[in-house]
Coordinates of C-alpha atoms in Angstrom, one line a residue:
H1 CA -66.5 57.5 -26.2
L2 CA -68.4 57.3 -23.0
L3 CA -71.7 57.2 -24.7
H4 CA -70.5 54.4 -27.0
L5 CA -69.3 52.5 -23.9
V6 CA -72.6 52.9 -22.1
N7 CA -74.5 51.8 -25.2
D8 CA -72.3 48.7 -25.5
V9 CA -72.9 47.8 -21.8
L10 CA -76.6 48.3 -22.1
D11 CA -76.7 46.1 -25.2
L12 CA -74.8 43.3 -23.3
E13 CA -77.3 43.6 -20.4
K14 CA -80.3 43.4 -22.8
I15 CA -78.8 40.3 -24.5
E16 CA -78.2 38.6 -21.1
A17 CA -81.8 39.5 -20.0
G18 CA -83.2 38.3 -23.3
Q19 CA -84.6 41.7 -24.0
L20 CA -82.7 42.9 -27.1
A21 CA -85.2 43.1 -29.9
L22 CA -84.1 42.6 -33.5
Y23 CA -85.7 45.0 -36.1
E24 CA -85.1 42.8 -39.2
D25 CA -85.4 43.7 -42.8
V26 CA -83.9 42.6 -46.1
I27 CA -80.6 44.2 -46.8
N28 CA -77.8 44.1 -49.4
I29 CA -74.5 42.9 -47.9
D30 CA -72.4 44.8 -50.4
D31 CA -74.1 48.1 -49.4
L32 CA -73.6 47.4 -45.7
L33 CA -69.9 46.5 -46.1
T34 CA -69.3 49.5 -48.3
Y35 CA -70.9 51.7 -45.6
C36 CA -68.8 50.1 -42.8
L37 CA -65.6 50.5 -44.8
R38 CA -66.3 54.2 -45.4
M39 CA -67.0 54.7 -41.7
I40 CA -63.7 53.0 -40.6
K41 CA -61.6 54.7 -43.3
G42 CA -62.7 58.1 -41.9
R43 CA -60.8 57.5 -38.6
K44 CA -57.6 59.4 -38.4
E45 CA -55.7 56.3 -37.1
A46 CA -56.6 54.6 -40.4
A47 CA -54.7 57.1 -42.5
S48 CA -51.6 54.9 -42.9
I49 CA -53.5 51.7 -43.5
S50 CA -54.4 50.2 -46.9
F51 CA -57.9 48.9 -47.3
L52 CA -58.9 46.2 -49.8
Y53 CA -62.5 45.4 -50.7
E54 CA -63.8 43.8 -53.8
P55 CA -67.6 44.0 -54.0
V56 CA -69.2 40.6 -54.4
K57 CA -71.3 40.3 -57.5
D58 CA -74.7 38.5 -57.2
L59 CA -74.4 38.0 -53.4
P60 CA -78.0 37.3 -52.2
T61 CA -79.7 39.7 -49.8
V62 CA -80.0 38.8 -46.1
Y63 CA -82.7 39.2 -43.5
V64 CA -81.1 40.9 -40.5
D65 CA -81.2 43.8 -38.2
E66 CA -79.2 46.3 -40.3
R67 CA -78.0 48.5 -37.4
I68 CA -76.8 45.5 -35.4
L69 CA -75.1 43.9 -38.4
K70 CA -73.2 47.2 -39.0
Q71 CA -72.1 47.1 -35.3
I72 CA -71.1 43.5 -35.7
V73 CA -68.8 44.3 -38.7
L74 CA -67.5 47.7 -37.4
N75 CA -66.2 46.2 -34.1
P76 CA -63.6 43.9 -35.7
L77 CA -62.8 46.6 -38.3
A78 CA -62.1 49.0 -35.5
N79 CA -59.8 46.4 -33.9
A80 CA -58.1 45.8 -37.2
V81 CA -57.2 49.5 -37.4
K82 CA -56.2 49.7 -33.7
Y83 CA -53.9 46.7 -33.7
N84 CA -52.5 47.0 -37.2
N85 CA -49.0 48.0 -38.1
T86 CA -48.0 51.3 -39.8
N87 CA -48.6 50.8 -43.5
G88 CA -50.5 47.6 -42.7
T89 CA -53.5 46.3 -44.7
I90 CA -57.1 45.5 -43.8
T91 CA -59.1 43.2 -46.2
L92 CA -62.9 43.1 -46.0
S93 CA -64.6 40.4 -48.0
A94 CA -67.7 38.2 -48.1
Q95 CA -68.7 35.0 -49.8
L96 CA -71.7 32.7 -50.2
D97 CA -70.8 29.5 -48.4
D98 CA -71.4 25.9 -49.6
D99 CA -74.2 25.6 -47.0
K100 CA -75.8 28.8 -48.6
G101 CA -75.0 30.9 -45.6
I102 CA -72.8 34.0 -45.9
S103 CA -69.4 34.6 -44.4
I104 CA -68.0 38.1 -43.9
F105 CA -64.2 38.3 -43.3
V106 CA -62.2 41.1 -41.7
S107 CA -58.5 40.4 -42.0
D108 CA -55.5 42.5 -41.0
T109 CA -51.7 42.4 -41.0
G110 CA -51.4 43.5 -37.4
V111 CA -49.9 42.3 -34.2
G112 CA -52.1 39.2 -34.0
I113 CA -53.5 37.4 -30.9
S114 CA -51.9 34.4 -29.3
P115 CA -54.1 31.2 -29.3
E116 CA -54.5 31.3 -25.5
H117 CA -55.8 34.9 -25.7
I118 CA -58.5 34.3 -28.3
P119 CA -61.1 33.0 -25.7
V120 CA -60.2 36.0 -23.5
V121 CA -61.0 38.6 -26.2
L122 CA -64.3 36.9 -26.9
E123 CA -65.4 37.5 -23.3
P124 CA -66.9 40.9 -22.0
F125 CA -64.1 43.2 -21.0
G126 CA -61.5 40.7 -22.1
Q127 CA -58.3 42.1 -23.6
A128 CA -55.0 40.6 -24.7
R129 CA -52.7 43.3 -23.4
T130 CA -49.4 41.4 -23.2
N131 CA -47.2 44.4 -23.8
A132 CA -47.2 48.2 -24.1
H133 CA -47.7 48.1 -27.9
L134 CA -51.1 46.4 -27.3
A135 CA -52.2 48.8 -24.5
H136 CA -54.8 50.7 -26.6
E137 CA -57.8 52.6 -25.4
G138 CA -60.8 50.3 -25.2
T139 CA -62.9 48.3 -22.9
G140 CA -62.7 44.8 -24.4
L141 CA -66.4 44.8 -25.3
G142 CA -66.3 44.9 -29.1
L143 CA -65.6 41.3 -30.1
S144 CA -67.7 39.9 -27.3
L145 CA -70.6 42.1 -28.2
S146 CA -70.2 41.2 -31.9
R147 CA -70.2 37.5 -31.1
Q148 CA -73.3 37.8 -28.9
L149 CA -75.1 39.9 -31.5
I150 CA -74.4 37.5 -34.4
E151 CA -75.5 34.6 -32.2
L152 CA -78.9 36.4 -31.8
H153 CA -79.1 36.1 -35.6
G154 CA -78.3 32.4 -35.4
G155 CA -74.8 32.9 -36.7
A156 CA -71.3 32.7 -35.3
L157 CA -68.1 34.7 -35.0
E158 CA -64.7 33.0 -35.3
I159 CA -61.2 34.3 -34.9
E160 CA -58.0 32.9 -36.5
S161 CA -54.8 34.7 -35.6
E162 CA -51.0 34.5 -35.5
V163 CA -48.8 36.7 -33.4
D164 CA -46.9 39.3 -35.6
R165 CA -48.8 38.1 -38.7
G166 CA -52.4 39.3 -38.3
T167 CA -55.9 38.3 -37.5
T168 CA -59.0 37.2 -39.4
V169 CA -62.4 37.5 -37.9
T170 CA -65.1 35.5 -39.7
I171 CA -68.8 36.5 -39.2
K172 CA -71.1 33.7 -40.3
L173 CA -74.8 34.3 -41.2
P174 CA -76.8 31.0 -41.4
P175 CA -78.6 29.9 -44.6
E176 CA -82.0 30.8 -43.1
R177 CA -80.9 34.5 -43.0
V178 CA -80.1 34.5 -46.8

């Protein structure tokens, strides 16, 4: 856990200093999402959660830093596990957008985030801990780091959430990456 935390902080510092290099290659989104899902399902906290994923046929390849895109996707997936309800559901999906970019969606049936806390969780070390149920181990770096890393790829990260209903994190890759 400490090593992961140190690496996240170092990545944030590199981004702020303009020193984080992208090692880009052509990758298959379905393969990457399948890998991320397998990684997150292996966590013991995920045992009571249902996972839904339908591979997308004929989704074009993308030109990205594969290690970083995995990190971008795994951070909201980890939150979806952490803040989900017992016997909750996590849905992972992707689509080709009208503008020919690609959107990746991580949705859960968890506790949700109130509208005023969404900007907070997108800042480094920002957490929406409004009650004991939400006081989980963590540093508040995951979503902020994912947002900054996708922005390095020219993309965006958006959050839609409703308290007690769940959260959807959308990761958008621009058309020039497809």
